[in-house]
Amino acid sequence: MRPATLDPLFASVTSLPGVGPRVAESLARLLGRDSPEDVRVKDLIFHVPTGLVDRGFMPRIAELPPEGVVTVKARILRHLPPAPGSRSPWRVEVTDGTGILTLVYFHPRPDWIRQILPEGEERYMSGRIEWFRNQPQMPHPDHVVPPEEFAGLPRLEPTYPLTAGLSQKVLARIIGQALTSLPSLPEWQDPAMVKTRGWPAFHEALIRLHRPQQAEDLAPDSPLRMRLAYDELLASQLALALVRHHMRKGRGRSLAGDGRHRTAIEAALPFSLTQAQRKALDEILADMAAPQRMLRLLQGDVGSGKTVVALLAMAAAAEAGAQSALMAPSDILARQHHATIAPLAARAGLKAVLLTGRDTGRQRQEKLRALASGMAHIAIGTHALFQEDVTFRDLGLVVVDEQHRFGVRQRLALQAKGHGTDLLVMTATPIPRTLALTAYGDLDVSRITARPAGRKPVKTSVIPLTRLSEVVDRLKTAVDQGARVYWVCPLVEDSGALPHTAAEERFAMLDEHLPGRVGLVHGRMKGEARDAVMADFRAGRIAVLVATTVIEVGVDVPEATIMIIENAERFGLAQLHQLRGRVGRGNRESYCLLLYRESLSATARERLRIMRETDDGFAIAEADLRLRGAGDLLGEKQAGLPRFTFADLALHEELLLAARDDARLVVARDPDLATPRGEALRHLLYLFGRDEAIRLLLAG
Ligand code: ADP
Ligand code: MG
């Protein structure tokens, strides 16, 4: 149960004085909630200011600056109301003896304005300065107070992100009210850490966030910002650690084989495993053989050879009498995995079935029977693997490829189809360590750090689209010499055209130059048609494959040596890297041409420069994080990546690592959060919306 001390923070904002339905509506819009009832007092307190107005600058009127915010002490000379029916503003002249300043109000209520600015009296007024015909003006001052109230005027005033129907003044007032509900809470951080780092208590940090004492308070490395970022990161790491602990506690199983299937498969491979693959495989096999559940992330750059590692792990499961499932993010990729894996598995006498959304009727029934009876050892598929009627005789290992495209819930759903099932997550997207940690928590990680020997880096050039005809000429020569080429066209979002038109047009154009040698695939084609084109390309019957980004993930045609990406400036770094990874898979020299339209933005220019200079996926991912910020790194749609309110992964990596270690320690010592610190940490989990982890504790 949620500690009662937190109740005021979880109350609806409508409980605050002055927050009526209309304001609550605006707040819901501002904070991205579905309805006003969903906006809690806590959400307001967690609304981080993005700027600061300094009201400490108090020049005399003769010395007013050309612009900016000032606070002036002056006597009210006279009111100059607009002529009746005129649309001019109401003006009020004030003076401090050095000059005259005009306050400008549009449509004020006369009694109100005369009351706050009584002629002959002194007031402090604070607001933005403008100049009109060489005269200083202050339109709609933010504050007008009599001298005796001056002390109560904040010198530093935070400014907030706003939405229509909500002014700074109103929002600041509501947040101020919300702060009065903030209880002082038990300290959940290690007292020694709080002391050495000089951090304020949680509630003090929040109060200071909204009432900064100095401009530095809002800097990302100020003690209060660090404290809040650390609280948030610890909440997320602790939740992940608790989930992991819980899953581990559940009975696992030991999957240890005798090696016979693996030997047969390795003998059938046209290559031998690299050191890096061997090491990753050994780590995986050791986990599988151990009695606990495996929870391991296999990270390896595109083309590093993860698939074969997964296959050998699945073969080991089969040796131990268990089935495996390999889940891919797209139809094309599932098909391709099946095409690669099935013949190799067959060499060891293992049957692999492909199950996608396209299977229906009798064919599907047969596949389901094969899985339920144990006749099939390996299931390869897409989301179709989650469907309820899919059952296994004994599912021992689940491999998830390109995991970030799956939600955590789906991952658990598939795992639930077995008992103590081992889990291997493969990701080709070179997620920086920070992101991997926040998305997966403290999983064990294997990394394939080197690519198979003999691979040459892909030669990358950046070329303006105006040289298209030159590119096409070179393409013709290359195709005549037997090259296999990808030509990627982006989505054309701003033209309102359908996503595949750019690709269709390019296809038509290239087909004129290379009749019969060009194929087209895009997401709107029927599955069978797409398969046929892919098969033609794989077999070399066509030389150029024009595609939308459907080929982005995982497609493997080792003979392809040229990748042309049109409007490369529209792609993110991670995506460009993925696409480029489609070539350079064999031992032939490969090329990547990044075609761009004129007038690149600075960021786009920087991205293309990075692509030309490095092909190290991790370096590229770090650069991407820097250029885009963590939130966008994997695109909007990607599930499973948390967004943070206070923490900024590009700045707070050190805190993240500390939070990970701290979470690990807490779970080792106090897995039920029963000690006094554990009790305090429960508050933290609730505050940051991680209470699902607490429910897990209760479920035992
Ligand atoms: P990814 O890690 O991107 O999934 P793949 O598993 O698709 O990489 O492998 C990329 C290519 O490298 C495939 O054509 C695969 O057959 C080949 N490959 C894998 N391991 C080796 C190796 N040890 N030596 C040579 N080629 C390999
Ligand atoms: Mg792959």
XYZ file of C-alpha atoms and ligand atoms in Angstrom:
728
model
C 0.000 0.000 0.000
C 1.123 3.502 -0.757
C 2.407 5.283 2.376
C -0.254 7.745 3.582
C 2.304 10.567 3.782
C 2.295 10.591 -0.002
C -1.462 11.087 -0.308
C -1.387 14.896 -0.696
C 1.049 14.491 -3.571
C -1.195 12.036 -5.337
C -4.307 14.163 -4.885
C -5.817 15.583 -8.056
C -4.726 19.123 -8.934
C -8.351 20.155 -8.824
C -8.045 19.912 -5.033
C -5.765 22.971 -5.106
C -7.467 26.320 -4.507
C -7.958 28.254 -7.719
C -7.661 25.257 -10.021
C -10.996 25.017 -11.772
C -11.967 22.742 -14.634
C -10.582 25.083 -17.295
C -7.139 25.391 -15.714
C -7.078 21.657 -14.982
C -7.811 21.030 -18.660
C -4.820 23.177 -19.636
C -2.620 21.411 -17.088
C -3.595 18.025 -18.508
C -2.603 19.237 -21.964
C 0.642 20.680 -20.647
C 1.629 17.489 -18.849
C 0.406 15.089 -21.511
C -2.341 13.464 -19.440
C -5.553 12.134 -20.922
C -7.876 13.866 -18.518
C -7.695 16.555 -15.827
C -8.347 13.952 -13.120
C -5.082 12.269 -14.054
C -3.026 15.316 -13.151
C -1.647 14.931 -9.657
C -0.213 17.563 -7.367
C 3.095 15.732 -7.679
C 3.121 16.234 -11.462
C 3.125 19.987 -10.944
C 5.939 19.774 -8.459
C 7.864 17.672 -10.986
C 7.327 20.273 -13.722
C 10.871 21.473 -14.227
C 11.497 25.157 -14.963
C 13.446 25.756 -18.133
C 14.469 29.343 -17.566
C 15.010 32.012 -15.000
C 14.073 35.684 -14.811
C 16.403 37.786 -12.718
C 14.550 40.661 -11.103
C 17.618 41.829 -9.217
C 18.608 44.369 -11.865
C 17.360 47.752 -10.578
C 18.615 50.590 -12.776
C 17.390 54.152 -12.546
C 15.068 55.256 -15.328
C 17.759 57.398 -16.954
C 19.926 54.271 -17.174
C 17.399 51.743 -18.490
C 18.927 49.154 -20.839
C 17.779 48.686 -24.476
C 15.934 45.525 -23.481
C 15.568 42.923 -20.749
C 13.841 42.588 -17.433
C 14.262 45.317 -14.835
C 12.775 46.291 -11.519
C 12.134 49.999 -11.018
C 11.113 52.028 -7.979
C 9.081 55.057 -9.089
C 6.301 57.485 -8.210
C 3.096 57.402 -10.241
C 2.747 60.708 -12.130
C -0.494 60.328 -14.012
C -2.873 57.997 -15.771
C -3.536 58.510 -19.478
C -6.665 56.514 -20.298
C -7.463 55.965 -23.979
C -10.142 58.138 -25.582
C -13.524 56.404 -25.462
C -13.884 53.982 -28.356
C -10.163 54.193 -29.166
C -8.098 51.023 -29.437
C -5.005 52.608 -27.926
C -3.683 51.324 -24.612
C -4.039 52.793 -21.162
C -0.770 54.475 -20.256
C 0.600 55.311 -16.837
C 3.599 57.598 -16.490
C 5.932 57.041 -13.552
C 9.172 58.742 -12.543
C 12.099 58.297 -10.193
C 13.412 61.817 -10.765
C 15.900 60.762 -13.452
C 13.361 60.286 -16.244
C 9.888 59.075 -17.162
C 8.851 55.494 -17.770
C 5.496 54.627 -19.331
C 3.609 51.547 -18.206
C 1.364 50.251 -20.974
C -1.826 48.250 -20.420
C -4.301 47.022 -23.002
C -7.917 47.117 -21.842
C -7.375 47.186 -18.073
C -10.348 47.564 -15.767
C -10.160 51.284 -14.830
C -10.901 50.825 -11.119
C -8.355 48.023 -10.876
C -5.511 49.902 -12.526
C -6.146 53.081 -10.567
C -6.121 51.034 -7.422
C -2.807 49.239 -8.006
C -1.134 52.399 -9.328
C -2.467 55.322 -7.216
C -1.263 58.688 -8.481
C 1.357 60.329 -6.273
C 2.427 57.112 -4.536
C 5.530 54.980 -4.875
C 5.564 51.452 -6.259
C 8.061 48.845 -7.343
C 7.354 47.525 -10.814
C 9.118 44.705 -12.567
C 8.887 43.677 -16.199
C 10.350 43.793 -19.664
C 11.629 47.075 -21.089
C 10.795 48.260 -24.597
C 11.552 51.511 -26.351
C 8.982 53.466 -28.348
C 10.006 56.719 -30.116
C 13.060 56.885 -27.837
C 10.900 56.615 -24.718
C 11.153 53.620 -22.361
C 8.011 51.559 -21.842
C 7.086 48.604 -19.726
C 4.118 46.751 -21.250
C 2.040 44.865 -18.679
C 4.504 44.715 -15.757
C 4.803 41.240 -14.221
C 4.706 42.678 -10.714
C 3.568 45.957 -9.154
C 4.003 46.124 -5.373
C 4.020 48.841 -2.716
C 7.385 49.384 -0.952
C 6.367 47.429 2.153
C 5.814 44.309 0.010
C 9.046 44.602 -1.927
C 10.846 42.121 0.292
C 8.335 39.444 -0.754
C 9.114 39.876 -4.454
C 11.250 36.931 -5.654
C 14.576 38.097 -7.003
C 14.908 35.014 -9.203
C 11.768 33.730 -10.846
C 11.729 30.418 -12.703
C 9.919 30.210 -16.029
C 8.105 27.094 -17.149
C 7.166 25.409 -20.393
C 3.593 26.521 -21.081
C 0.589 25.608 -23.133
C -2.327 27.617 -24.500
C -4.597 28.982 -21.795
C -1.945 29.012 -19.110
C 0.264 31.970 -18.220
C 3.579 31.958 -16.360
C 1.931 33.820 -13.547
C -0.940 31.391 -13.111
C 1.281 28.319 -13.451
C 3.821 29.701 -10.989
C 1.036 30.409 -8.512
C -0.410 26.881 -8.822
C 3.008 25.298 -8.485
C 3.580 27.442 -5.409
C 0.365 26.057 -3.956
C 1.321 22.513 -4.862
C 4.585 22.983 -2.987
C 2.697 23.644 0.235
C 1.441 20.022 0.077
C 4.977 18.692 -0.079
C 5.647 16.696 3.074
C 9.107 16.089 4.392
C 9.837 12.457 3.642
C 12.166 9.900 5.195
C 15.601 9.982 3.560
C 15.941 7.055 1.150
C 19.445 7.803 -0.001
C 22.523 6.586 1.750
C 23.201 9.333 4.350
C 26.948 9.172 3.719
C 26.409 9.822 0.020
C 24.043 12.718 0.657
C 26.597 14.212 3.011
C 29.706 13.858 0.843
C 27.906 15.197 -2.205
C 26.358 18.055 -0.273
C 22.857 17.239 -1.456
C 19.717 18.794 0.046
C 16.856 16.593 1.230
C 14.338 15.592 -1.450
C 11.663 18.087 -0.476
C 14.207 20.866 -0.060
C 15.595 20.120 -3.508
C 12.129 20.453 -5.012
C 11.353 23.694 -3.190
C 14.674 25.119 -4.312
C 14.001 23.996 -7.887
C 10.977 26.266 -7.974
C 12.418 28.978 -5.764
C 16.054 29.126 -6.774
C 18.358 31.241 -4.634
C 20.921 31.700 -7.359
C 21.057 31.075 -11.094
C 23.411 28.115 -10.564
C 20.682 26.242 -8.700
C 19.094 25.335 -12.009
C 22.314 24.193 -13.702
C 22.292 20.445 -14.431
C 25.193 19.839 -12.069
C 23.874 21.822 -9.122
C 23.510 19.784 -5.921
C 19.730 19.963 -6.098
C 19.524 18.892 -9.746
C 22.004 16.085 -9.110
C 19.986 14.954 -6.122
C 16.741 14.834 -8.093
C 18.390 13.155 -11.080
C 19.880 10.556 -8.787
C 16.552 9.927 -7.067
C 14.928 9.358 -10.427
C 17.694 7.099 -11.710
C 17.772 5.102 -8.514
C 14.014 4.572 -8.717
C 14.348 3.176 -12.225
C 17.400 1.040 -11.477
C 15.878 -0.274 -8.272
C 12.667 -1.239 -10.055
C 14.615 -3.092 -12.731
C 16.814 -4.788 -10.138
C 13.755 -5.931 -8.195
C 12.148 -7.356 -11.327
C 15.341 -9.124 -12.168
C 15.671 -10.476 -8.650
C 12.111 -11.702 -8.778
C 12.581 -13.446 -12.111
C 15.803 -15.011 -10.968
C 14.207 -16.290 -7.810
C 11.666 -18.197 -9.828
C 12.976 -21.664 -10.447
C 15.306 -21.727 -13.401
C 16.646 -24.824 -15.026
C 19.949 -26.111 -16.123
C 20.242 -26.561 -19.882
C 23.507 -28.351 -20.454
C 24.035 -30.332 -23.618
C 26.664 -32.773 -24.745
C 27.719 -30.691 -27.757
C 26.643 -33.096 -30.496
C 24.274 -30.701 -32.304
C 26.676 -27.830 -31.965
C 29.495 -29.877 -33.463
C 27.331 -30.852 -36.423
C 26.305 -27.250 -37.066
C 29.765 -25.804 -36.700
C 31.066 -28.381 -39.153
C 28.475 -27.181 -41.666
C 29.440 -23.501 -41.344
C 31.569 -22.082 -44.170
C 33.645 -20.250 -41.574
C 34.841 -20.714 -38.055
C 33.663 -18.564 -35.173
C 35.658 -15.493 -34.292
C 37.235 -15.186 -30.860
C 34.594 -12.661 -29.946
C 31.737 -14.944 -30.996
C 33.289 -17.859 -29.144
C 33.597 -15.833 -25.968
C 30.006 -14.597 -26.145
C 28.763 -18.129 -26.826
C 30.705 -19.501 -23.870
C 29.136 -16.915 -21.586
C 25.694 -17.802 -22.842
C 26.253 -21.542 -22.505
C 27.540 -21.103 -18.946
C 24.387 -19.187 -18.040
C 22.181 -21.803 -19.624
C 23.933 -24.592 -17.766
C 23.551 -22.776 -14.439
C 20.392 -23.513 -12.442
C 19.170 -19.885 -12.464
C 17.364 -18.251 -15.256
C 19.557 -16.589 -17.830
C 18.888 -12.894 -18.418
C 21.520 -11.869 -20.887
C 21.925 -9.150 -23.453
C 24.004 -9.971 -26.519
C 25.233 -6.749 -28.013
C 27.076 -6.686 -31.282
C 27.392 -4.231 -34.075
C 25.653 -4.935 -37.382
C 27.384 -7.736 -39.202
C 29.226 -8.960 -36.135
C 27.604 -12.390 -36.460
C 25.050 -12.673 -33.675
C 22.721 -15.008 -35.543
C 25.069 -17.954 -35.558
C 25.767 -17.469 -31.856
C 22.041 -17.615 -31.189
C 21.695 -20.707 -33.340
C 24.401 -22.528 -31.405
C 22.727 -21.577 -28.126
C 19.463 -22.994 -29.439
C 21.279 -26.142 -30.523
C 22.614 -26.504 -26.976
C 19.066 -26.197 -25.637
C 17.979 -28.955 -28.008
C 20.820 -31.152 -26.767
C 19.333 -30.742 -23.309
C 15.923 -31.716 -24.654
C 14.357 -28.246 -24.686
C 12.836 -26.148 -27.441
C 13.803 -22.595 -28.373
C 12.013 -19.637 -29.834
C 13.611 -16.829 -31.790
C 11.559 -13.694 -32.029
C 12.269 -11.140 -34.763
C 10.821 -7.660 -35.178
C 9.675 -7.978 -38.770
C 8.362 -10.504 -41.198
C 11.317 -10.112 -43.525
C 13.764 -10.656 -40.744
C 11.955 -13.700 -39.356
C 11.946 -15.192 -42.830
C 15.578 -14.473 -43.311
C 16.515 -15.974 -39.952
C 14.557 -19.045 -40.908
C 16.258 -19.239 -44.304
C 19.672 -19.085 -42.613
C 18.928 -21.257 -39.639
C 16.697 -24.048 -40.933
C 19.263 -25.685 -43.276
C 22.031 -25.465 -40.650
C 19.753 -26.843 -37.950
C 18.761 -29.644 -40.296
C 22.401 -30.705 -40.482
C 22.080 -31.514 -36.787
C 18.739 -33.210 -37.299
C 16.825 -30.274 -35.791
C 13.600 -28.914 -37.217
C 12.974 -25.158 -37.306
C 9.522 -23.803 -38.115
C 8.623 -20.309 -39.210
C 5.538 -18.752 -37.652
C 4.392 -15.316 -38.775
C 1.118 -13.490 -39.155
C 0.923 -14.820 -42.690
C 0.395 -18.407 -41.594
C -3.248 -19.335 -41.567
C -5.468 -22.352 -41.762
C -4.073 -25.841 -42.095
C -0.504 -24.748 -42.579
C -0.615 -22.874 -39.289
C -2.293 -25.771 -37.477
C 0.465 -28.092 -38.619
C 3.155 -25.774 -37.325
C 1.379 -25.394 -33.990
C 1.138 -29.152 -33.666
C 4.836 -29.511 -34.401
C 5.625 -27.065 -31.592
C 3.156 -28.535 -29.118
C 4.365 -32.077 -29.712
C 8.040 -31.201 -29.634
C 8.555 -32.403 -33.196
C 9.880 -28.953 -34.010
C 12.869 -27.872 -31.940
C 13.085 -24.253 -32.938
C 10.345 -21.699 -33.560
C 11.244 -18.599 -35.513
C 8.697 -15.858 -35.844
C 7.297 -12.442 -35.202
C 4.647 -11.274 -32.777
C 2.657 -14.282 -33.970
C 4.671 -16.288 -31.457
C 2.767 -14.593 -28.602
C -0.634 -15.727 -29.654
C -2.477 -17.703 -27.094
C -2.907 -20.886 -29.103
C 0.848 -21.214 -29.558
C 2.082 -23.780 -27.050
C 5.355 -25.574 -26.683
C 6.076 -29.022 -25.372
C 8.989 -27.620 -23.407
C 10.247 -24.140 -24.133
C 13.687 -23.675 -22.542
C 15.229 -20.717 -24.332
C 13.817 -17.532 -25.769
C 15.973 -15.398 -28.025
C 14.703 -11.931 -28.837
C 16.347 -10.166 -31.750
C 16.414 -6.381 -31.956
C 14.740 -6.258 -28.598
C 14.110 -2.545 -28.384
C 11.213 -2.947 -30.757
C 9.415 -5.225 -28.339
C 7.760 -4.089 -25.177
C 8.766 -5.630 -21.902
C 5.287 -7.078 -21.550
C 5.553 -9.006 -24.801
C 8.903 -10.352 -23.748
C 7.392 -11.651 -20.528
C 4.400 -13.091 -22.388
C 6.584 -15.273 -24.543
C 8.736 -16.306 -21.649
C 5.643 -17.382 -19.771
C 5.105 -20.056 -22.392
C 7.887 -22.043 -20.766
C 9.067 -22.831 -17.231
C 12.099 -21.012 -15.902
C 12.853 -20.145 -19.487
C 16.260 -18.658 -20.248
C 16.219 -15.334 -22.009
C 18.751 -13.994 -24.484
C 18.207 -10.537 -25.895
C 20.144 -9.633 -29.013
C 20.550 -6.095 -30.131
C 22.327 -4.853 -33.219
C 21.528 -1.263 -32.469
C 24.652 -0.182 -30.704
C 22.846 1.317 -27.770
C 25.195 3.302 -25.584
C 25.814 1.745 -22.234
C 23.690 4.318 -20.452
C 20.635 3.542 -22.513
C 21.102 -0.194 -22.308
C 21.230 0.156 -18.566
C 18.047 2.176 -18.300
C 16.165 -0.016 -20.750
C 17.246 -3.428 -19.536
C 18.620 -2.739 -16.117
C 21.344 -4.854 -14.766
C 21.225 -7.655 -17.324
C 24.360 -9.617 -17.895
C 25.942 -8.396 -21.067
C 27.960 -10.191 -23.711
C 29.454 -8.111 -26.426
C 30.746 -9.206 -29.782
C 33.366 -6.551 -30.162
C 35.107 -7.533 -33.372
C 33.738 -8.353 -36.795
C 34.712 -11.486 -38.667
C 38.240 -11.290 -40.026
C 38.777 -10.091 -43.583
C 36.010 -7.506 -43.386
C 37.077 -4.203 -44.849
C 35.507 -0.989 -43.637
C 32.852 0.363 -45.987
C 34.121 3.310 -48.029
C 31.652 6.088 -47.420
C 31.180 9.220 -49.497
C 28.776 12.094 -49.127
C 27.412 13.439 -52.429
C 24.826 16.102 -53.286
C 21.750 14.890 -55.131
C 22.542 17.307 -57.933
C 25.137 14.774 -59.051
C 22.523 12.073 -59.416
C 23.203 11.398 -63.096
C 26.878 10.827 -62.331
C 25.909 8.388 -59.615
C 23.621 6.519 -61.998
C 26.416 6.260 -64.575
C 28.752 4.792 -61.992
C 26.004 2.473 -60.856
C 25.599 1.116 -64.394
C 29.302 0.387 -64.647
C 29.301 -1.358 -61.280
C 26.266 -3.477 -62.158
C 27.898 -4.452 -65.446
C 30.810 -5.712 -63.384
C 28.461 -7.809 -61.249
C 27.808 -5.580 -58.216
C 24.719 -6.064 -56.056
C 23.297 -2.726 -54.854
C 20.796 -1.423 -52.297
C 19.129 1.900 -53.074
C 17.232 3.245 -50.071
C 14.603 5.986 -50.322
C 13.250 7.697 -47.222
C 9.676 8.353 -46.265
C 8.490 11.582 -47.817
C 6.555 12.955 -44.899
C 6.263 16.631 -45.650
C 5.041 16.256 -49.209
C 1.958 14.413 -48.018
C 2.792 11.664 -50.493
C 2.466 8.016 -49.572
C 5.627 6.576 -48.080
C 6.478 4.415 -51.032
C 6.116 6.981 -53.840
C 9.716 8.153 -53.604
C 10.851 4.553 -53.938
C 8.444 3.878 -56.804
C 9.636 6.903 -58.722
C 13.255 6.014 -58.205
C 12.540 2.457 -59.248
C 10.932 3.637 -62.500
C 13.886 5.895 -63.232
C 16.538 3.257 -62.544
C 14.614 0.608 -64.416
C 14.920 2.759 -67.548
C 18.677 2.770 -67.207
C 18.993 -0.875 -66.213
C 15.969 -2.627 -67.694
C 15.028 -5.815 -65.896
C 17.884 -5.537 -63.393
C 16.068 -3.478 -60.743
C 13.597 -4.612 -58.070
C 11.435 -2.727 -55.596
C 10.350 -3.567 -52.032
C 8.352 -1.432 -49.667
C 6.217 -1.877 -46.616
C 2.893 -1.741 -48.444
C 3.607 -4.658 -50.714
C 2.023 -7.997 -50.026
C 4.294 -10.392 -48.192
C 4.630 -12.900 -51.024
C 5.482 -10.232 -53.579
C 8.127 -8.856 -51.251
C 9.599 -12.302 -50.642
C 9.849 -12.903 -54.386
C 11.791 -9.685 -54.947
C 14.078 -10.386 -51.988
C 14.737 -13.886 -53.305
C 15.581 -12.469 -56.763
C 18.028 -10.069 -55.163
C 19.586 -12.721 -52.979
C 20.029 -15.028 -55.962
C 21.438 -12.260 -58.150
C 18.605 -12.302 -60.675
C 18.246 -8.603 -60.053
C 21.213 -6.364 -59.257
C 19.633 -3.287 -57.712
C 17.135 -3.381 -54.884
C 15.226 -0.137 -54.429
C 13.708 -0.118 -50.972
C 12.172 1.941 -48.252
C 13.672 1.310 -44.855
C 12.068 -2.129 -44.617
C 15.546 -3.484 -45.267
C 16.974 -1.578 -42.373
C 17.092 -4.347 -39.892
C 19.030 -7.495 -40.296
C 18.759 -8.296 -43.994
C 21.777 -10.336 -44.935
C 22.938 -10.640 -48.534
C 26.699 -11.048 -48.271
C 27.226 -10.408 -52.003
C 25.817 -6.869 -51.769
C 28.632 -4.317 -51.864
C 27.017 -0.964 -52.586
C 24.567 0.940 -50.404
C 23.087 4.143 -51.747
C 20.997 6.176 -49.329
C 18.960 8.954 -50.826
C 18.164 12.027 -48.739
C 20.533 10.698 -46.148
C 20.081 13.912 -44.180
C 16.630 12.702 -43.162
C 17.908 9.653 -41.348
C 19.211 9.472 -37.823
C 22.731 8.271 -37.198
C 21.709 4.933 -35.768
C 19.556 4.255 -38.798
C 22.286 5.236 -41.242
C 24.663 2.942 -39.449
C 22.182 0.068 -39.596
C 21.647 0.600 -43.286
C 25.322 0.816 -44.077
C 25.829 -2.402 -42.146
C 23.914 -4.214 -44.909
C 27.077 -4.061 -47.031
C 30.642 -4.962 -46.209
C 29.565 -8.435 -45.093
C 31.725 -10.387 -47.503
C 35.432 -9.882 -48.085
C 34.976 -7.624 -51.122
C 35.465 -3.867 -51.041
C 32.168 -2.134 -50.255
C 30.844 1.366 -50.736
C 28.220 3.563 -49.169
C 26.965 6.677 -50.947
C 25.063 9.186 -48.864
C 23.083 11.425 -51.201
C 21.804 14.654 -49.746
C 19.765 17.621 -50.870
C 21.328 21.047 -50.735
C 21.001 23.193 -47.634
C 21.909 20.820 -44.839
C 21.205 21.818 -41.272
C 24.228 21.956 -38.994
C 23.176 18.746 -37.250
C 22.608 16.902 -40.534
C 26.019 18.015 -41.757
C 27.555 16.748 -38.519
C 25.785 13.395 -38.841
C 27.048 12.838 -42.368
C 30.539 13.831 -41.306
C 30.492 11.268 -38.504
C 29.276 8.598 -40.920
C 32.161 9.339 -43.252
C 34.694 9.241 -40.484
C 33.847 6.167 -38.464
C 32.087 2.850 -38.723
C 32.371 2.050 -35.041
C 28.763 1.513 -33.995
C 29.372 2.459 -30.403
C 31.150 5.684 -31.303
C 28.259 6.478 -33.626
C 25.702 5.779 -30.945
C 27.483 8.027 -28.471
C 27.568 10.785 -31.069
C 23.882 10.241 -31.743
C 23.097 10.573 -28.070
C 24.995 13.838 -28.041
C 23.303 15.210 -31.156
C 19.782 14.110 -30.452
C 19.423 13.541 -26.761
C 18.470 10.230 -25.241
C 14.744 10.511 -25.816
C 14.913 10.423 -29.569
C 17.791 8.085 -30.037
C 15.756 5.107 -31.082
C 12.860 7.040 -32.500
C 9.543 7.919 -30.987
C 7.906 4.582 -31.501
C 10.461 2.484 -29.719
C 8.972 0.854 -26.705
C 10.639 0.157 -23.443
C 12.914 3.144 -23.176
C 12.076 5.287 -20.186
C 11.965 9.052 -20.407
C 13.312 11.006 -17.514
C 12.079 14.179 -15.899
C 15.145 15.212 -13.966
C 17.936 13.056 -15.301
C 19.711 13.713 -18.555
C 21.600 10.647 -19.703
C 23.983 12.712 -21.766
C 25.036 14.559 -18.606
C 24.372 12.218 -15.721
C 26.049 8.999 -16.777
C 28.143 8.900 -13.633
C 24.977 9.087 -11.532
C 23.404 6.290 -13.528
C 26.317 3.973 -12.848
C 26.250 4.847 -9.167
C 22.480 4.214 -9.076
C 22.965 0.837 -10.706
C 25.517 -0.190 -8.076
C 23.379 1.186 -5.305
C 20.288 -0.676 -6.539
C 22.244 -3.890 -6.798
C 23.419 -3.488 -3.225
C 19.952 -2.721 -1.881
C 18.435 -5.767 -3.561
C 21.226 -8.010 -2.310
C 20.805 -6.860 1.301
C 17.138 -6.068 1.495
C 15.215 -7.676 -1.366
C 11.848 -7.150 0.361
C 12.548 -3.497 1.166
C 11.815 -4.243 4.793
C 14.611 -2.332 6.540
C 14.094 1.340 7.433
C 15.942 2.388 4.280
C 13.897 -0.117 2.298
C 10.701 1.405 3.687
C 11.931 4.841 2.665
C 12.813 3.540 -0.797
C 9.216 2.434 -1.253
C 8.279 6.124 -1.147
C 10.771 6.748 -3.886
C 9.345 4.006 -6.107
C 5.841 5.407 -5.753
C 6.938 8.954 -6.417
C 8.535 7.981 -9.692
C 5.750 5.687 -10.824
C 7.674 2.449 -10.316
C 5.123 0.849 -8.037
C 4.798 -2.175 -10.331
C 8.045 -3.269 -8.726
C 6.398 -3.078 -5.309
C 3.452 -5.175 -6.433
C 5.982 -7.763 -7.464
C 7.369 -7.783 -3.915
C 3.895 -8.360 -2.564
C 3.264 -11.174 -5.016
C 6.352 -12.804 -3.489
P 24.358 -9.575 -37.105
O 25.208 -9.522 -35.888
O 24.204 -8.220 -37.767
O 23.054 -10.243 -36.879
P 24.782 -11.750 -38.839
O 24.593 -12.793 -37.843
O 23.666 -11.448 -39.769
O 25.196 -10.398 -38.136
O 26.105 -12.046 -39.644
C 26.564 -11.225 -40.689
C 27.254 -12.034 -41.751
O 28.487 -12.522 -41.272
C 26.465 -13.262 -42.188
O 26.554 -13.376 -43.593
C 27.171 -14.410 -41.487
O 27.053 -15.609 -42.201
C 28.597 -13.921 -41.473
N 29.392 -14.444 -40.390
C 29.003 -14.686 -39.133
N 30.031 -15.137 -38.388
C 31.104 -15.178 -39.210
C 32.484 -15.589 -39.042
N 32.926 -16.017 -37.869
N 33.296 -15.506 -40.112
C 32.844 -15.061 -41.296
N 31.577 -14.692 -41.534
C 30.707 -14.746 -40.501
Mg 21.080 -9.966 -37.066
